[in-house]
Amino acid sequence: MEIYPWMFICCISLYNVKVSSAVTTGLRWVRVNVPQYRVPGETAMLQCDYDLGNDTLYAVKWYKDHEEFYRFVPKAKPQANWYEVEGVHVDVTKSDSRKVVIHSVSWKTSGLFRCEVSAEAPSFASAQSEAKMEVVELPTENPVITGVEEDYQIGDEINLNCTSGMSHPASILHWYINEQQIQKQEALIQYPVEHYQHGLVSSVLGLRFRLSSHHFRGGSMRVKCVASMMPMLFQSDRESVVQTQTLPLREALLLVKSSTSRNMASTVLAITLIGSIRLLS
Ligand SMILES: *[C@@H]1O[C@H](CO)[C@@H](O)[C@H](O)[C@H]1NC(C)=O
Ligand SMILES: *[C@@H]1O[C@H](CO)[C@@H](O)[C@H](O)[C@H]1NC(C)=O
């Protein structure tokens, strides 16, 4: 059944007007509660809340990107039906008129989930609500620093790139010099993400600065690139991803050591690329 905005507006305002006389009306609202992020392999519970008022439920239908994958019709036999949609494996035993449980989510599960609720005669009212769910693909590789030259001298321009491991969505990269995050926009060069199979992407962030003696603390400079997944994952308090998993930060470290050459005029800097890169937790 089609839903027209006026239907809903009409019912809400009708309700508001009549609420004082305690007269109930039909379907008032539908609201989905869909996890914003999931990690591959996890289970996702998608809830559909609604207030039918004095209406009788005809059907609850779930769609992913406009394709129906689950339907609950109280008067049908069986009441629940599910349809094959790529990446959506419904756990029928745990799903009902108020929720669907999807197990073993993968990148294919990401999408827009819509719940449509409709009422029986005489109202035939229907309403819907939708929300996006994204399945996060964590990077398995550390970021890589490229563009490193054999040696540098004070006054040289340093031009580096940091490329993150593949992930979905894109990793966020930050450069640090001596543990200080580089914020200056003129020092950072944002390149377009590189696309790979299955929607995986890697981010590239350039760093450009002129080497000066103040960069050296005790004869060395540490240049670090840290890759993290979306900061919202850490901020959002309604996300269980944050509570159940510590998303790893991955980093690449470059250590630049100063060594005074025989030629007293300049300081030659030797580069040590610390090969193995720590995985922070
Ligand atoms: C629900 O209440 C409204 C307003 O009183 C009424 O017009 C309608 O027929 C009722 N619907 C049902 C299914 O009882
Ligand atoms: C950094 O990467 C970009 C995009 O791939 C490339 O055009 C640029 O030449 C690279 N710079 C360095 C210093 O490697």
Short mmCIF file of C-alpha atoms and ligand atoms in Angstrom, two decimals:
data_model
loop_
_atom_site.label_atom_id
_atom_site.label_comp_id
_atom_site.label_asym_id
_atom_site.label_seq_id
_atom_site.Cartn_x
_atom_site.Cartn_y
_atom_site.Cartn_z
CA MET A 1 0.00 0.00 0.00
CA GLU A 2 1.21 3.46 -0.86
CA ILE A 3 1.86 5.94 1.87
CA TYR A 4 1.17 9.57 1.28
CA PRO A 5 2.62 12.19 3.56
CA TRP A 6 -0.79 13.76 4.11
CA MET A 7 -2.14 10.50 5.52
CA PHE A 8 0.35 10.57 8.26
CA ILE A 9 0.07 14.26 8.94
CA CYS A 10 -3.70 13.96 9.04
CA CYS A 11 -3.56 11.14 11.57
CA ILE A 12 -1.10 12.87 13.81
CA SER A 13 -3.09 16.08 13.89
CA LEU A 14 -6.32 14.17 14.38
CA TYR A 15 -4.77 12.48 17.34
CA ASN A 16 -3.58 15.76 18.78
CA VAL A 17 -6.99 17.29 18.50
CA LYS A 18 -8.87 14.38 19.98
CA VAL A 19 -6.45 13.32 22.63
CA SER A 20 -8.23 15.37 25.29
CA SER A 21 -11.44 13.46 24.78
CA ALA A 22 -9.43 10.20 25.09
CA VAL A 23 -10.64 8.86 21.75
CA THR A 24 -8.13 6.51 20.16
CA THR A 25 -7.32 6.58 16.47
CA GLY A 26 -5.32 4.41 14.09
CA LEU A 27 -1.67 3.90 13.30
CA ARG A 28 0.25 6.86 14.69
CA TRP A 29 3.92 6.32 14.05
CA VAL A 30 6.64 3.89 12.99
CA ARG A 31 10.22 4.19 14.13
CA VAL A 32 13.18 1.94 13.32
CA ASN A 33 16.12 1.30 15.56
CA VAL A 34 18.92 0.02 13.33
CA PRO A 35 22.54 -0.25 14.47
CA GLN A 36 24.55 2.33 12.59
CA TYR A 37 27.69 0.20 12.46
CA ARG A 38 28.46 -3.49 12.74
CA VAL A 39 31.65 -5.47 12.43
CA PRO A 40 31.68 -8.40 9.90
CA GLY A 41 30.44 -11.66 11.36
CA GLU A 42 28.33 -9.98 14.01
CA THR A 43 24.58 -10.27 14.40
CA ALA A 44 22.42 -7.21 13.89
CA MET A 45 19.03 -6.70 15.49
CA LEU A 46 16.79 -4.28 13.62
CA GLN A 47 13.79 -3.09 15.57
CA CYS A 48 10.60 -1.63 14.25
CA ASP A 49 8.54 0.21 16.82
CA TYR A 50 5.07 1.42 16.05
CA ASP A 51 1.86 2.53 17.67
CA LEU A 52 -1.20 1.10 15.96
CA GLY A 53 -3.67 2.96 18.11
CA ASN A 54 -6.99 1.17 17.69
CA ASP A 55 -5.96 -0.26 14.29
CA THR A 56 -5.23 -3.93 13.76
CA LEU A 57 -1.88 -4.90 12.30
CA TYR A 58 -2.07 -6.20 8.77
CA ALA A 59 1.63 -6.55 7.96
CA VAL A 60 5.15 -5.49 8.87
CA LYS A 61 7.50 -5.55 5.90
CA TRP A 62 11.25 -4.99 5.87
CA TYR A 63 13.20 -3.77 2.87
CA LYS A 64 16.89 -3.37 2.22
CA ASP A 65 17.58 -0.82 -0.49
CA HIS A 66 13.95 -1.22 -1.67
CA GLU A 67 14.10 -5.03 -1.85
CA GLU A 68 11.76 -6.83 0.53
CA PHE A 69 13.50 -9.42 2.70
CA TYR A 70 11.07 -10.11 5.56
CA ARG A 71 7.35 -9.97 6.06
CA PHE A 72 5.23 -10.65 9.11
CA VAL A 73 1.49 -11.02 8.57
CA PRO A 74 -0.34 -12.10 11.76
CA LYS A 75 -3.26 -13.69 9.87
CA ALA A 76 -1.12 -15.55 7.31
CA LYS A 77 0.20 -19.08 7.62
CA PRO A 78 3.07 -19.08 8.22
CA GLN A 79 3.03 -15.64 9.76
CA ALA A 80 6.64 -14.93 8.84
CA ASN A 81 8.22 -15.10 5.41
CA TRP A 82 11.67 -14.14 4.32
CA TYR A 83 13.11 -13.53 0.88
CA GLU A 84 16.60 -14.02 -0.45
CA VAL A 85 18.45 -10.71 -0.53
CA GLU A 86 22.24 -10.67 -0.86
CA GLY A 87 23.99 -10.19 2.46
CA VAL A 88 20.78 -10.44 4.48
CA HIS A 89 20.56 -13.73 6.39
CA VAL A 90 17.46 -13.51 8.52
CA ASP A 91 17.31 -15.56 11.68
CA VAL A 92 13.61 -16.38 11.41
CA THR A 93 13.39 -17.93 14.87
CA LYS A 94 14.47 -14.65 16.47
CA SER A 95 12.42 -12.35 14.25
CA ASP A 96 8.83 -11.27 14.69
CA SER A 97 6.43 -8.39 14.24
CA ARG A 98 8.72 -5.99 16.14
CA LYS A 99 12.21 -6.99 15.03
CA VAL A 100 14.38 -8.88 12.56
CA VAL A 101 17.68 -10.47 13.43
CA ILE A 102 20.31 -10.70 10.70
CA HIS A 103 23.23 -13.00 11.36
CA SER A 104 26.78 -13.07 9.95
CA VAL A 105 26.75 -9.56 8.53
CA SER A 106 29.28 -8.74 5.82
CA TRP A 107 30.05 -5.73 3.65
CA LYS A 108 27.16 -6.86 1.44
CA THR A 109 24.76 -6.22 4.32
CA SER A 110 25.43 -2.47 4.37
CA GLY A 111 22.50 -0.44 3.14
CA LEU A 112 19.28 1.38 3.84
CA PHE A 113 16.78 -0.60 5.93
CA ARG A 114 13.12 0.31 5.86
CA CYS A 115 10.24 -0.97 7.95
CA GLU A 116 6.74 -0.53 6.60
CA VAL A 117 3.74 -1.12 8.83
CA SER A 118 0.21 -1.37 7.49
CA ALA A 119 -3.14 -1.69 9.19
CA GLU A 120 -6.19 -3.74 8.30
CA ALA A 121 -9.53 -2.40 7.19
CA PRO A 122 -11.16 -0.02 7.66
CA SER A 123 -8.21 2.36 7.97
CA PHE A 124 -5.64 0.64 5.69
CA ALA A 125 -3.24 3.17 7.13
CA SER A 126 0.43 2.59 6.53
CA ALA A 127 3.61 4.27 7.67
CA GLN A 128 7.30 3.61 7.38
CA SER A 129 10.67 4.53 8.74
CA GLU A 130 14.21 3.84 7.51
CA ALA A 131 17.82 3.99 8.63
CA LYS A 132 21.24 3.08 7.29
CA MET A 133 23.46 0.33 8.58
CA GLU A 134 27.11 0.10 7.59
CA VAL A 135 29.25 -2.95 8.08
CA VAL A 136 32.75 -1.86 8.89
CA GLU A 137 35.67 -3.68 7.31
CA LEU A 138 38.70 -3.14 9.49
CA PRO A 139 42.09 -2.76 7.83
CA THR A 140 44.31 -5.83 8.13
CA GLU A 141 47.42 -3.99 6.98
CA ASN A 142 49.37 -1.19 8.58
CA PRO A 143 49.67 2.12 6.80
CA VAL A 144 52.76 2.58 4.65
CA ILE A 145 54.94 5.68 4.45
CA THR A 146 56.44 6.32 1.01
CA GLY A 147 58.53 9.04 -0.55
CA VAL A 148 61.37 8.62 1.94
CA GLU A 149 64.77 9.66 0.58
CA GLU A 150 68.23 8.45 1.50
CA ASP A 151 69.17 11.55 3.38
CA TYR A 152 67.99 15.06 4.03
CA GLN A 153 69.58 18.28 5.09
CA ILE A 154 68.21 21.08 7.17
CA GLY A 155 66.20 23.30 4.85
CA ASP A 156 65.12 20.43 2.57
CA GLU A 157 61.49 19.94 1.77
CA ILE A 158 60.16 16.63 2.99
CA ASN A 159 57.39 15.09 0.91
CA LEU A 160 55.84 11.92 2.21
CA ASN A 161 52.74 9.90 1.56
CA CYS A 162 50.90 7.70 3.96
CA THR A 163 48.66 5.01 2.47
CA SER A 164 46.30 3.13 4.76
CA GLY A 165 45.45 -0.55 4.53
CA MET A 166 42.21 -1.36 2.75
CA SER A 167 39.06 -0.87 4.77
CA HIS A 168 35.41 0.07 4.48
CA PRO A 169 34.62 2.85 4.94
CA ALA A 170 37.87 4.73 4.41
CA SER A 171 40.38 4.96 7.25
CA ILE A 172 41.19 8.37 8.62
CA LEU A 173 44.87 9.27 8.55
CA HIS A 174 46.78 11.62 10.81
CA TRP A 175 50.41 12.68 10.68
CA TYR A 176 52.46 13.35 13.78
CA ILE A 177 55.88 14.87 14.17
CA ASN A 178 57.38 14.13 17.56
CA GLU A 179 53.98 13.05 18.86
CA GLN A 180 52.38 16.32 17.81
CA GLN A 181 49.52 15.99 15.40
CA ILE A 182 49.94 18.06 12.25
CA GLN A 183 46.91 20.29 11.89
CA LYS A 184 48.20 22.92 9.45
CA GLN A 185 46.27 22.45 6.22
CA GLU A 186 49.17 23.66 4.07
CA ALA A 187 51.30 20.78 5.37
CA LEU A 188 48.70 18.14 4.51
CA ILE A 189 47.77 16.95 1.03
CA GLN A 190 44.52 15.07 0.79
CA TYR A 191 44.45 12.65 -2.16
CA PRO A 192 41.38 10.80 -3.43
CA VAL A 193 40.82 7.35 -1.94
CA GLU A 194 41.94 4.33 -3.95
CA HIS A 195 39.18 1.86 -4.75
CA TYR A 196 39.52 -1.90 -4.58
CA GLN A 197 37.20 -4.90 -4.84
CA HIS A 198 34.15 -5.27 -2.63
CA GLY A 199 33.92 -1.58 -1.84
CA LEU A 200 37.23 -1.55 0.01
CA VAL A 201 39.20 1.66 -0.13
CA SER A 202 42.52 2.95 1.08
CA SER A 203 43.20 6.55 2.03
CA VAL A 204 46.25 8.56 1.05
CA LEU A 205 47.42 11.60 2.97
CA GLY A 206 50.52 13.56 1.99
CA LEU A 207 52.77 15.47 4.36
CA ARG A 208 54.94 18.34 3.17
CA PHE A 209 57.17 20.46 5.34
CA ARG A 210 60.58 22.10 5.38
CA LEU A 211 63.06 20.45 7.68
CA SER A 212 64.41 22.68 10.37
CA SER A 213 66.66 22.08 13.35
CA HIS A 214 63.77 22.60 15.75
CA HIS A 215 62.31 19.31 14.51
CA PHE A 216 65.12 17.46 16.26
CA ARG A 217 64.84 16.42 19.84
CA GLY A 218 67.97 14.81 21.15
CA GLY A 219 69.21 14.24 17.63
CA SER A 220 66.15 12.58 16.18
CA MET A 221 62.75 13.28 14.76
CA ARG A 222 59.82 10.88 14.78
CA VAL A 223 57.37 11.10 11.93
CA LYS A 224 54.35 8.94 12.43
CA CYS A 225 51.23 8.16 10.47
CA VAL A 226 48.25 6.75 12.33
CA ALA A 227 45.23 5.17 10.66
CA SER A 228 41.94 4.92 12.50
CA MET A 229 38.40 4.07 11.59
CA MET A 230 35.61 6.60 11.74
CA PRO A 231 35.74 8.74 14.84
CA MET A 232 31.97 8.42 15.21
CA LEU A 233 32.54 4.83 16.22
CA PHE A 234 34.25 6.04 19.32
CA GLN A 235 31.84 8.84 20.06
CA SER A 236 28.44 7.38 19.51
CA ASP A 237 27.11 6.08 22.77
CA ARG A 238 24.30 4.06 21.28
CA GLU A 239 26.76 1.93 19.35
CA SER A 240 27.55 -1.43 20.81
CA VAL A 241 30.48 -1.75 18.38
CA VAL A 242 32.32 0.66 20.57
CA GLN A 243 31.65 -1.26 23.70
CA THR A 244 32.19 -4.76 22.40
CA GLN A 245 35.29 -4.20 20.32
CA THR A 246 38.29 -2.03 20.59
CA LEU A 247 38.92 -0.87 17.10
CA PRO A 248 42.62 -1.00 16.44
CA LEU A 249 44.68 1.97 15.45
CA ARG A 250 47.46 1.16 13.05
CA GLU A 251 50.57 3.21 12.59
CA ALA A 252 53.77 3.57 10.62
CA LEU A 253 56.77 5.24 12.17
CA LEU A 254 59.71 6.98 10.54
CA LEU A 255 62.70 7.87 12.62
CA VAL A 256 65.04 10.53 11.28
CA LYS A 257 68.40 10.74 13.04
CA SER A 258 70.79 13.61 12.71
CA SER A 259 74.48 12.86 12.27
CA THR A 260 77.04 15.58 11.77
CA SER A 261 79.07 14.96 8.66
CA ARG A 262 82.78 15.68 8.26
CA ASN A 263 81.84 18.61 6.14
CA MET A 264 81.04 20.97 8.98
CA ALA A 265 78.81 23.15 6.87
CA SER A 266 75.76 21.00 7.05
CA THR A 267 74.09 18.39 9.09
CA VAL A 268 73.22 15.30 7.14
CA LEU A 269 70.27 13.42 8.37
CA ALA A 270 70.10 9.71 8.16
CA ILE A 271 66.74 8.13 7.83
CA THR A 272 65.77 5.01 9.62
CA LEU A 273 62.45 3.62 8.64
CA ILE A 274 61.32 1.64 11.58
CA GLY A 275 60.11 -1.30 9.70
CA SER A 276 57.77 -2.88 11.83
CA ILE A 277 55.07 -0.98 12.72
CA ARG A 278 53.24 -1.40 15.92
CA LEU A 279 49.69 -2.36 16.25
CA LEU A 280 48.15 -0.34 19.00
CA SER A 281 45.11 -1.48 20.84
C1 LIG B 1 -10.57 3.83 15.60
O1 LIG B 1 -11.08 5.01 16.15
C2 LIG B 1 -11.56 5.95 15.20
C3 LIG B 1 -11.95 7.23 15.92
O2 LIG B 1 -12.81 6.96 16.99
C4 LIG B 1 -12.74 5.35 14.44
O3 LIG B 1 -13.22 6.26 13.46
C5 LIG B 1 -12.26 4.07 13.77
O4 LIG B 1 -13.34 3.42 13.12
C6 LIG B 1 -11.64 3.12 14.80
N1 LIG B 1 -11.07 1.99 14.10
C7 LIG B 1 -11.21 0.75 14.50
C8 LIG B 1 -10.52 -0.29 13.70
O5 LIG B 1 -11.90 0.46 15.48
C1 LIG B 2 51.69 10.69 -3.17
O1 LIG B 2 50.59 10.02 -3.77
C2 LIG B 2 50.01 10.74 -4.85
C3 LIG B 2 48.76 10.00 -5.26
O2 LIG B 2 48.98 8.64 -5.43
C4 LIG B 2 51.01 10.92 -5.94
O3 LIG B 2 50.45 11.65 -7.00
C5 LIG B 2 52.23 11.65 -5.39
O4 LIG B 2 53.23 11.73 -6.38
C6 LIG B 2 52.79 10.91 -4.18
N1 LIG B 2 53.86 11.70 -3.59
C7 LIG B 2 54.94 11.13 -3.05
C8 LIG B 2 55.90 12.06 -2.40
O5 LIG B 2 55.16 9.92 -3.10
#
